[in-house]
XYZ file of C-alpha atoms in Angstrom:
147
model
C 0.000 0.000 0.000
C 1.747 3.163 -1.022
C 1.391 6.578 1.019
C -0.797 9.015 -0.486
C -2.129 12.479 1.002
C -5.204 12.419 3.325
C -8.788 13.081 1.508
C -11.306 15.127 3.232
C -14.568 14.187 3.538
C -17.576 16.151 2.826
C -21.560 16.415 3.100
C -22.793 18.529 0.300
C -25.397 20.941 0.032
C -27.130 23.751 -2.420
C -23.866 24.872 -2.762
C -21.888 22.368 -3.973
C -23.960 21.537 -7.322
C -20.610 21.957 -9.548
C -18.737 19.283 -7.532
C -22.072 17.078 -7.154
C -22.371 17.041 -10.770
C -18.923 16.339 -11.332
C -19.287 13.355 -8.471
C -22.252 11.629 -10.386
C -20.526 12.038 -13.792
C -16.912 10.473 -12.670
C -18.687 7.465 -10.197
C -22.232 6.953 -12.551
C -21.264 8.620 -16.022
C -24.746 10.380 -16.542
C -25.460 14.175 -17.022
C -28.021 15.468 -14.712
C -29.400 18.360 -12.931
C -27.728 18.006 -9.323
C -30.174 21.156 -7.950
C -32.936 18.851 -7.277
C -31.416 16.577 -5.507
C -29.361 18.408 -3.388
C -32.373 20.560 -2.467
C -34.449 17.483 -1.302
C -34.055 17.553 2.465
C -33.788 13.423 2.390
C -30.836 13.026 0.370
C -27.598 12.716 2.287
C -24.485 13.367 -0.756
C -21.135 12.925 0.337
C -17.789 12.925 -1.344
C -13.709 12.498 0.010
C -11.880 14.551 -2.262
C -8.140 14.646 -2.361
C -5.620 17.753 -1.584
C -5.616 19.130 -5.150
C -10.116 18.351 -4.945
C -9.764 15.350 -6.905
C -12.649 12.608 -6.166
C -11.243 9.617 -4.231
C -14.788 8.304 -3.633
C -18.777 9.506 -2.957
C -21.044 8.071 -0.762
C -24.870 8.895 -0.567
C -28.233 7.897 1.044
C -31.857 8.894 1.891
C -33.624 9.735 5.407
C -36.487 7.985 6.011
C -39.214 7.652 8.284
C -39.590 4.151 9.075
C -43.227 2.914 9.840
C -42.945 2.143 13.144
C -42.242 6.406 13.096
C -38.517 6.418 13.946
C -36.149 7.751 11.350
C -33.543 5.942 9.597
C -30.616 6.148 7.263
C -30.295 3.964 3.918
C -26.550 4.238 2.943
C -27.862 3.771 -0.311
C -24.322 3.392 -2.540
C -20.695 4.067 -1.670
C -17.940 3.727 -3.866
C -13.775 4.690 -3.894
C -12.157 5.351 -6.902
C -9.675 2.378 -7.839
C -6.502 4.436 -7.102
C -7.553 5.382 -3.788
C -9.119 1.922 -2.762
C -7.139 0.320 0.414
C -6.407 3.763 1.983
C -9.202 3.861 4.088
C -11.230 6.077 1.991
C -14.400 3.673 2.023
C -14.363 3.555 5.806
C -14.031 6.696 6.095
C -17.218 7.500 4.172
C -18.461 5.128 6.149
C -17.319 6.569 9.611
C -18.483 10.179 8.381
C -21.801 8.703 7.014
C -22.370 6.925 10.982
C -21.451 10.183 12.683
C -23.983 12.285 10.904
C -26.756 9.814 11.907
C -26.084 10.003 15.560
C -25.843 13.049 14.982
C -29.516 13.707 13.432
C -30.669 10.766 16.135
C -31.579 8.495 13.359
C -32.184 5.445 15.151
C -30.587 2.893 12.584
C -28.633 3.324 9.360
C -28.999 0.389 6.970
C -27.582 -0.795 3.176
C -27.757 -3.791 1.226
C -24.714 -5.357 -0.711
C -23.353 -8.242 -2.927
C -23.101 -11.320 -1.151
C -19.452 -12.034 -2.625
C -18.646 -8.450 -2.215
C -15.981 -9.394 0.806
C -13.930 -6.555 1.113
C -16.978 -4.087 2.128
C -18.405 -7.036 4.157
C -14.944 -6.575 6.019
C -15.426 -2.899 6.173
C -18.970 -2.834 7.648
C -18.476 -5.631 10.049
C -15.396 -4.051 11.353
C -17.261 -0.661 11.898
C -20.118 -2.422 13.743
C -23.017 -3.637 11.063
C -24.777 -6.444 11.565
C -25.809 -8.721 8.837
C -29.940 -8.343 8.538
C -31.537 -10.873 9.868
C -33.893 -11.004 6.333
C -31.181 -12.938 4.904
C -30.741 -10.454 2.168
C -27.397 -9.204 2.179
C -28.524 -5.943 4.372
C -26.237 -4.815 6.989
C -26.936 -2.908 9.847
C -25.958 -0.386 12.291
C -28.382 0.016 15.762
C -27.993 3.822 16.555
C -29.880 3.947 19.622
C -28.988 1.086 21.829
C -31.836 1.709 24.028
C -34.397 0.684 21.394
């Protein structure tokens, strides 16, 4: 693993529509209008950009409002860009995306992955997520321990 500078991690919002665009273009390749969705109130867009405000990776997700009326977090994709991958960018996304639902007191934040997809299996496990107990290939993180 070679040394390379720190990224910085950061939650977007009306502001950042150049970089958001930029984001979904590098990680999704599509052109779209990154107003809306930064204005919606459930989205939650994140990035890490290097020193010189390259994109080492993006992570984003959607409040909710469960049924049972708590609120939760869906981490709904995260990805690192292939040079930056085993330099802890992905956890911490991860770690960032966590602290900012504590933070709102969303009660659980939740994703699904690939069932052979090992390496962010690692990564969740080792930042306390707990597979779902659907059998789905849904982990999960209990915010509020006394629920």
């Amino acid at each position: 693993m070679s040394a390379q500078p720190a990224v910085r991690i950061r939650v977007l919002g009306m502001d950042d529509a150049e970089l958001w665009d930029r984001t979904v273009r590098r990680f999704r390749d599509v052109v779209t209008d990154p107003a809306p969705f930064l204005a919606d109130p459930s989205t939650v867009p994140m990035v890490a950009t290097d020193p010189a405000d390259g994109l080492a990776g993006w992570a984003w997700g959607l409040r909710q409002r469960h049924a049972a009326g708590h609120t939760q977090i869906q981490l709904y994709e995260i990805e690192v860009a292939a040079t930056w991958r085993r330099h802890g960018v992905g956890r911490a996304l991860l770690t960032e995306f966590l602290a900012l639902a504590r933070r709102e007191g969303h009660r659980r934040l939740w994703l699904f992955t690939d069932e052979d997809n090992h390496a962010a299996i690692g990564l969740y496990e080792s930042l306390g997520g707990l597979p779902s107990p659907h059998r789905d290939a849904g982990y999960w993180w209990q915010l509020d321990p006394a629920t």
